[in-house]
Coordinates of C-alpha atoms and ligand atoms in Angstrom, one line a residue:
M23 CA 85.6 -0.6 -4.3
K24 CA 85.5 2.7 -2.4
A25 CA 84.5 0.9 0.8
Q26 CA 87.2 -1.7 0.3
A27 CA 89.8 1.0 -0.2
I28 CA 88.8 2.7 3.0
Q29 CA 88.8 -0.6 4.8
A30 CA 92.2 -1.6 3.5
F31 CA 93.7 1.7 4.4
E32 CA 92.3 1.5 7.9
A33 CA 93.6 -2.0 8.4
R34 CA 97.1 -0.8 7.3
F35 CA 97.3 2.6 8.9
G36 CA 94.8 2.4 11.8
T37 CA 93.0 5.6 10.7
T38 CA 90.8 6.9 7.8
P39 CA 92.5 8.0 4.6
E40 CA 92.7 11.7 3.8
Y41 CA 91.9 11.2 0.1
I42 CA 90.4 8.5 -2.2
I43 CA 91.3 8.6 -5.8
R44 CA 89.7 6.6 -8.6
S45 CA 91.5 6.4 -12.0
P46 CA 89.8 4.4 -14.8
G47 CA 91.1 2.0 -17.4
R48 CA 90.0 2.5 -20.9
V49 CA 88.8 0.7 -24.0
N50 CA 89.5 2.1 -27.4
L51 CA 86.4 1.9 -29.6
I52 CA 88.3 2.7 -32.8
G53 CA 91.6 4.5 -33.9
E54 CA 94.5 2.2 -33.2
H55 CA 98.1 3.2 -33.5
T56 CA 96.9 6.5 -34.8
D57 CA 97.8 8.6 -31.7
Y58 CA 101.6 8.8 -32.3
N59 CA 100.9 9.6 -35.9
D60 CA 99.2 12.8 -34.8
G61 CA 95.8 11.3 -35.8
F62 CA 92.4 10.6 -34.2
V63 CA 91.2 8.1 -31.6
L64 CA 87.9 7.3 -30.0
P65 CA 88.4 5.7 -26.6
M66 CA 86.1 5.6 -23.5
A67 CA 87.0 5.4 -19.9
I68 CA 85.5 2.3 -18.3
D69 CA 83.9 1.5 -15.0
R70 CA 87.0 -0.5 -13.9
A71 CA 89.6 1.5 -12.1
I72 CA 92.7 1.8 -9.9
W73 CA 91.8 3.1 -6.5
L74 CA 94.2 4.8 -4.1
A75 CA 93.4 5.7 -0.5
I76 CA 96.2 7.9 0.8
Q77 CA 97.4 10.4 3.4
K78 CA 100.3 12.9 3.5
R79 CA 103.6 11.9 5.0
E80 CA 105.9 14.3 6.8
D81 CA 109.0 13.0 4.9
Q82 CA 109.9 12.7 1.3
N83 CA 108.9 9.1 0.9
V84 CA 106.2 7.4 -1.1
V85 CA 104.9 4.2 0.4
L86 CA 102.2 2.2 -1.2
H87 CA 100.8 -1.2 -0.2
S88 CA 99.2 -3.0 -3.1
L89 CA 96.3 -5.4 -2.8
V90 CA 96.7 -6.5 -6.4
F91 CA 100.4 -6.9 -7.0
P92 CA 102.5 -9.2 -4.8
D93 CA 105.1 -6.6 -3.8
D94 CA 104.7 -3.2 -2.0
L95 CA 106.4 0.0 -3.1
A96 CA 108.6 2.4 -1.1
F97 CA 110.9 5.0 -2.5
S98 CA 112.4 8.4 -1.7
L99 CA 111.5 11.4 -3.7
Q100 CA 115.1 12.7 -3.1
D101 CA 116.6 9.7 -4.8
L102 CA 114.5 8.3 -7.6
Q103 CA 115.6 5.0 -9.0
Y104 CA 114.2 3.0 -11.8
N105 CA 112.4 0.0 -10.2
K106 CA 111.1 -3.0 -12.1
G107 CA 107.4 -4.0 -11.8
W108 CA 104.4 -1.8 -11.2
G109 CA 106.2 0.7 -9.0
K110 CA 108.0 2.2 -12.0
Y111 CA 104.7 3.9 -13.1
V112 CA 104.6 5.8 -9.7
S113 CA 108.3 6.6 -9.4
G114 CA 108.3 7.5 -13.1
V115 CA 105.5 10.1 -12.6
A116 CA 107.4 11.5 -9.7
W117 CA 110.5 11.8 -11.9
A118 CA 108.6 13.4 -14.8
L119 CA 106.9 15.9 -12.4
Q120 CA 110.3 16.9 -10.9
Q121 CA 111.7 17.3 -14.4
E122 CA 108.9 19.7 -15.2
G123 CA 109.4 21.6 -12.0
Y124 CA 106.4 20.5 -10.0
P125 CA 106.9 20.2 -6.2
T126 CA 106.6 16.6 -5.0
F127 CA 105.9 15.6 -1.3
G128 CA 105.7 12.2 0.4
W129 CA 102.5 10.2 0.8
E130 CA 101.4 6.7 1.7
G131 CA 98.4 4.5 1.1
V132 CA 96.9 1.4 -0.4
L133 CA 96.2 0.5 -4.0
L134 CA 93.3 -1.6 -5.3
S135 CA 92.3 -2.3 -8.9
D136 CA 89.7 -4.2 -10.9
I137 CA 91.3 -3.5 -14.3
P138 CA 92.7 -6.7 -15.8
I139 CA 96.5 -6.2 -15.9
G140 CA 98.4 -6.3 -19.2
A141 CA 95.1 -6.9 -21.1
G142 CA 95.4 -3.7 -23.2
L143 CA 93.0 -1.8 -20.9
S144 CA 95.6 0.7 -19.8
S145 CA 96.1 -0.2 -16.2
S146 CA 99.5 1.5 -16.5
A147 CA 98.0 4.9 -17.7
A148 CA 95.4 4.6 -15.0
L149 CA 98.1 4.1 -12.3
E150 CA 100.2 7.0 -13.7
M151 CA 97.2 9.4 -13.6
A152 CA 96.2 8.2 -10.1
A153 CA 99.8 8.9 -9.0
A154 CA 99.8 12.4 -10.7
K155 CA 96.5 13.2 -8.9
A156 CA 97.9 12.0 -5.6
F157 CA 101.0 14.3 -6.0
S158 CA 98.8 17.2 -7.0
I159 CA 96.5 17.0 -4.0
I160 CA 99.3 16.3 -1.5
G161 CA 101.4 19.1 -3.0
D162 CA 98.3 21.4 -3.3
W163 CA 98.9 22.4 -6.9
T164 CA 96.4 22.4 -9.8
F165 CA 95.9 19.2 -11.7
D166 CA 95.9 20.4 -15.3
R167 CA 94.5 17.5 -17.2
L168 CA 96.4 17.8 -20.4
K169 CA 99.7 18.6 -18.7
M170 CA 99.3 15.6 -16.5
A171 CA 98.5 13.4 -19.6
K172 CA 101.8 14.5 -21.0
I173 CA 103.5 13.8 -17.7
G174 CA 102.2 10.2 -18.0
Q175 CA 103.4 9.9 -21.6
R176 CA 106.8 11.2 -20.7
T177 CA 106.9 8.5 -17.9
E178 CA 106.2 5.8 -20.5
N179 CA 108.6 7.1 -23.1
E180 CA 111.6 8.2 -20.9
W181 CA 111.3 6.1 -17.7
V182 CA 109.5 2.9 -18.7
G183 CA 111.0 2.8 -22.2
A184 CA 107.7 2.2 -24.1
N185 CA 107.4 4.7 -27.0
T186 CA 103.6 5.0 -26.6
G187 CA 101.3 7.9 -27.7
I188 CA 99.0 10.2 -25.7
M189 CA 95.7 8.4 -26.0
D190 CA 95.6 6.4 -22.8
Q191 CA 96.5 9.2 -20.4
T192 CA 94.2 11.7 -22.2
I193 CA 91.2 9.5 -21.8
A194 CA 92.2 8.6 -18.2
V195 CA 91.9 12.3 -17.3
S196 CA 89.1 13.5 -19.7
G197 CA 86.6 10.6 -19.7
Q198 CA 83.0 11.5 -19.1
A199 CA 80.3 9.1 -18.0
G200 CA 78.0 8.0 -20.9
H201 CA 80.5 9.2 -23.5
A202 CA 83.4 8.1 -25.7
L203 CA 86.0 10.8 -26.4
L204 CA 87.2 11.9 -29.8
I205 CA 90.8 13.0 -29.4
D206 CA 92.7 14.9 -32.0
C207 CA 96.2 13.8 -31.0
R208 CA 97.8 16.7 -32.8
D209 CA 96.4 19.5 -30.7
L210 CA 94.8 17.4 -28.0
S211 CA 91.4 19.0 -28.7
T212 CA 88.5 16.7 -27.7
Q213 CA 84.9 16.1 -28.3
Q214 CA 82.6 14.0 -26.0
V215 CA 80.6 11.5 -28.1
R216 CA 77.4 10.1 -26.5
L217 CA 77.0 6.3 -26.8
P218 CA 73.5 5.2 -27.7
D219 CA 71.6 3.6 -24.7
H220 CA 70.5 0.4 -26.5
V221 CA 73.9 -0.9 -27.2
S222 CA 76.6 -2.3 -24.8
V223 CA 80.3 -2.3 -25.0
V224 CA 81.6 -5.8 -24.3
I225 CA 85.3 -6.5 -23.7
L226 CA 86.5 -10.0 -24.3
D227 CA 89.9 -10.8 -22.8
S228 CA 91.8 -13.3 -24.9
S229 CA 93.9 -14.3 -21.9
T230 CA 97.0 -13.7 -24.0
R231 CA 99.4 -11.0 -22.7
H232 CA 101.7 -8.3 -24.2
S233 CA 104.2 -5.8 -23.2
H234 CA 104.9 -2.6 -25.1
T235 CA 108.6 -2.5 -24.2
D236 CA 109.3 -5.8 -25.9
S237 CA 106.5 -6.3 -28.3
G238 CA 106.4 -5.1 -31.9
Y239 CA 104.9 -1.7 -30.7
N240 CA 108.1 0.3 -31.0
V241 CA 108.9 -1.4 -34.4
R242 CA 105.5 -0.4 -35.7
R243 CA 106.1 3.2 -34.6
E244 CA 109.4 3.3 -36.5
E245 CA 107.8 1.9 -39.6
C246 CA 105.2 4.6 -39.5
E247 CA 107.9 7.2 -39.2
T248 CA 109.7 5.8 -42.1
A249 CA 106.5 6.0 -44.2
A250 CA 105.9 9.6 -43.1
R251 CA 109.4 10.5 -44.2
F252 CA 108.9 8.9 -47.5
F253 CA 105.9 11.1 -48.1
G254 CA 107.8 14.2 -46.9
A255 CA 105.3 14.6 -44.0
S256 CA 106.1 15.1 -40.3
H257 CA 103.4 12.6 -39.4
L258 CA 101.1 10.2 -41.3
R259 CA 98.2 12.3 -40.3
D260 CA 99.1 14.7 -43.1
V261 CA 99.1 12.0 -45.8
T262 CA 95.8 11.7 -47.7
L263 CA 94.5 8.5 -49.1
K264 CA 94.9 10.1 -52.6
D265 CA 98.6 10.9 -51.9
F266 CA 99.0 7.3 -50.7
V267 CA 97.4 5.8 -53.8
L268 CA 99.4 8.0 -56.2
R269 CA 102.8 7.7 -54.5
S270 CA 103.2 4.6 -52.4
A271 CA 104.3 2.2 -55.1
D272 CA 108.0 2.8 -54.3
L273 CA 107.6 2.5 -50.5
G274 CA 108.7 -0.8 -49.0
D275 CA 106.0 -3.4 -48.4
A276 CA 105.9 -3.2 -44.6
P277 CA 105.9 0.7 -44.2
R278 CA 103.4 0.9 -47.1
R279 CA 100.9 -1.4 -45.4
R280 CA 101.5 0.3 -42.0
A281 CA 100.8 3.7 -43.6
R282 CA 97.6 2.4 -45.3
H283 CA 96.3 1.2 -41.9
V284 CA 97.0 4.6 -40.3
I285 CA 95.5 6.7 -43.1
T286 CA 92.3 4.6 -43.4
E287 CA 92.0 4.2 -39.7
N288 CA 92.0 8.0 -39.2
E289 CA 89.1 8.2 -41.7
R290 CA 87.3 5.5 -39.9
V291 CA 87.5 7.3 -36.6
L292 CA 85.9 10.4 -38.0
L293 CA 83.2 8.3 -39.8
A294 CA 82.6 6.5 -36.5
V295 CA 82.0 9.8 -34.7
S296 CA 79.5 10.8 -37.4
A297 CA 77.8 7.4 -37.2
L298 CA 77.5 7.5 -33.4
S299 CA 76.2 11.1 -33.4
E300 CA 73.4 10.0 -35.8
G301 CA 72.7 6.9 -33.6
N302 CA 73.8 4.7 -36.6
V303 CA 75.2 1.7 -34.7
I304 CA 75.1 -0.5 -37.8
E305 CA 77.6 1.8 -39.5
M306 CA 79.7 2.0 -36.3
G307 CA 79.9 -1.8 -36.1
K308 CA 80.9 -2.0 -39.8
L309 CA 83.7 0.4 -39.2
M310 CA 84.9 -1.6 -36.2
N311 CA 85.0 -4.8 -38.3
E312 CA 87.0 -2.9 -41.0
S313 CA 89.4 -1.6 -38.4
H314 CA 90.1 -5.1 -37.2
A315 CA 90.7 -6.3 -40.8
S316 CA 93.1 -3.5 -41.3
M317 CA 95.0 -4.3 -38.0
R318 CA 95.2 -7.9 -39.0
D319 CA 96.2 -7.5 -42.7
D320 CA 98.1 -4.2 -42.9
F321 CA 99.3 -3.3 -39.4
E322 CA 99.9 -6.9 -38.4
I323 CA 99.3 -6.5 -34.7
T324 CA 96.7 -9.2 -34.2
I325 CA 97.6 -12.8 -33.2
E326 CA 95.7 -16.0 -33.9
E327 CA 93.7 -16.0 -30.7
I328 CA 92.6 -12.4 -31.1
D329 CA 91.6 -13.0 -34.7
L330 CA 89.6 -16.0 -33.6
L331 CA 87.9 -14.1 -30.8
A332 CA 87.0 -11.2 -33.2
D333 CA 85.7 -13.6 -35.8
L334 CA 83.6 -15.4 -33.2
A335 CA 82.2 -12.1 -31.9
Q336 CA 81.5 -10.7 -35.3
S337 CA 79.4 -13.7 -36.4
E338 CA 77.2 -13.7 -33.3
T339 CA 73.6 -12.4 -33.4
G340 CA 73.2 -9.0 -32.0
C341 CA 76.9 -8.1 -32.4
L342 CA 77.2 -4.9 -34.5
G343 CA 81.0 -5.1 -34.8
A344 CA 84.2 -6.3 -33.0
R345 CA 87.8 -5.5 -33.1
L346 CA 91.1 -5.8 -31.3
T347 CA 91.5 -2.9 -28.9
G348 CA 94.8 -1.4 -27.6
G349 CA 98.4 -1.9 -28.7
G350 CA 97.9 -5.4 -29.9
F351 CA 100.0 -8.6 -29.9
G352 CA 97.4 -10.1 -27.4
G353 CA 95.0 -8.5 -25.0
C354 CA 91.3 -7.8 -25.6
V355 CA 88.6 -7.6 -28.3
V356 CA 86.0 -4.9 -28.0
A357 CA 82.5 -5.6 -29.3
L358 CA 79.4 -3.4 -29.8
V359 CA 76.4 -5.5 -28.9
E360 CA 72.6 -4.9 -28.8
N361 CA 71.6 -4.9 -25.1
Q362 CA 69.2 -7.8 -25.3
S363 CA 71.8 -10.0 -26.9
V364 CA 74.7 -9.4 -24.5
E365 CA 74.3 -12.5 -22.3
Q366 CA 73.8 -15.0 -25.1
F367 CA 76.6 -13.3 -27.1
T368 CA 79.1 -13.6 -24.3
K369 CA 78.2 -17.1 -23.5
N370 CA 78.4 -18.3 -27.1
V371 CA 81.8 -16.6 -27.8
Q372 CA 83.3 -17.9 -24.6
F373 CA 82.2 -21.4 -25.2
T374 CA 83.6 -21.7 -28.7
Y375 CA 86.8 -19.8 -27.8
A376 CA 87.5 -22.2 -25.0
Q377 CA 86.7 -25.2 -27.2
R378 CA 89.1 -24.0 -29.9
T379 CA 92.0 -22.7 -27.8
G380 CA 91.6 -24.1 -24.3
L381 CA 91.7 -20.5 -23.0
E382 CA 89.1 -18.7 -21.0
A383 CA 87.9 -15.4 -22.5
K384 CA 86.6 -13.3 -19.6
G385 CA 83.9 -10.9 -20.6
Y386 CA 83.3 -7.4 -19.2
V387 CA 80.3 -5.4 -20.0
C388 CA 81.6 -1.8 -19.5
Q389 CA 79.9 1.5 -19.0
P390 CA 81.6 4.7 -20.1
A391 CA 82.9 6.4 -17.0
N392 CA 84.5 9.6 -15.7
G393 CA 88.2 10.2 -15.8
V394 CA 90.5 10.4 -12.8
E395 CA 88.8 12.0 -9.8
V396 CA 89.0 12.5 -6.1
I397 CA 86.0 10.7 -4.6
P398 CA 84.3 12.4 -1.7
F399 CA 83.9 10.3 1.5
N400 CA 80.2 11.0 1.9
L401 CA 79.0 9.7 -1.4
Ligands
LIG10 C1 98.9 1.6 -26.5 C2 99.6 2.9 -26.4 C3 98.7 4.0 -27.0 C4 98.3 3.7 -28.4 C5 97.7 2.3 -28.4 C6 97.5 1.8 -29.8 O1 97.7 1.5 -25.7 O2 99.8 3.3 -25.0 O3 99.4 5.3 -27.0 O4 99.3 3.8 -29.3 O5 98.6 1.3 -27.8 O6 96.4 2.5 -30.4

């Protein structure tokens, strides 16, 4: 990808780029819809990323030629306008940076990506953090990881109109090769969690798509807030399972089940971290399966195709566990699979999924990768 980025830049601008930025997608291993409830998540950055090859401009414009999206992007930093399509993640970051008082200067370049778009692998957070990194190196100011993650979240919430949490941007800036990352979404403290070498993370794309601005995402968030208010808590993070059992009878059916998912999911994340730290992949897999059932029955963010894909994955030899990953209503399933079974596992699931749905489930075996970084030319 790096060579391609340099080549594409040279073809466009007739010179070598000043900087190359790589910003990864992510897969969440466990902890879904817990981030905006101030809870715990365990994502990992993946070895699929957005790449920018860029150089400084002398004016206040950002110009980006995309090799993945049909249209290019050009806007003035002096007159930021909401634009539809992928460009809003770049202009939105510029807007959020300006709101927070960061100086922004013009730059131009090319964009490449091998993150499947709209699949729930956070191509948008990857783009936001790539853009933030670009503004920081061009503006010569320090890229503070957590501040930039918050800039990305502000972009989503106030510019894009998706009321998403902080998980995707945090893992995009703080991922570390070989590790998943436990994030406490209340204080943003993190812990790197090593993934055992004998298992692989396989992502299966259901080929069904979602959007967090028009899906049930925002509705789920409101239901969680209603439930938290019922328990007199600022966030569901503060409601224990015991509180829930004792007091939830009078809570409406939907918020009650949403709350049960979030409360039990937070526990599963912490148990998953213990399991992985002890190398207990059987327990990790079991927790992933339980997480899927909770998203299907209580949080109701799975769809028929995703349930089928998860079922098919879970019943294959060598699969330790599988679950929906990301915001839901389509997208991908993540599975933990013994290394020696990966090939047969993927083939079998793809075959039956295609037979039953007529859809292709692309499979990606992913390595845990670093967060956003400037890539030196000579590597
Ligand atoms: C999306 C959001 C995240 C998180 C997940 C669900 O990816 O961007 O903040 O809420 O959904 O866990």
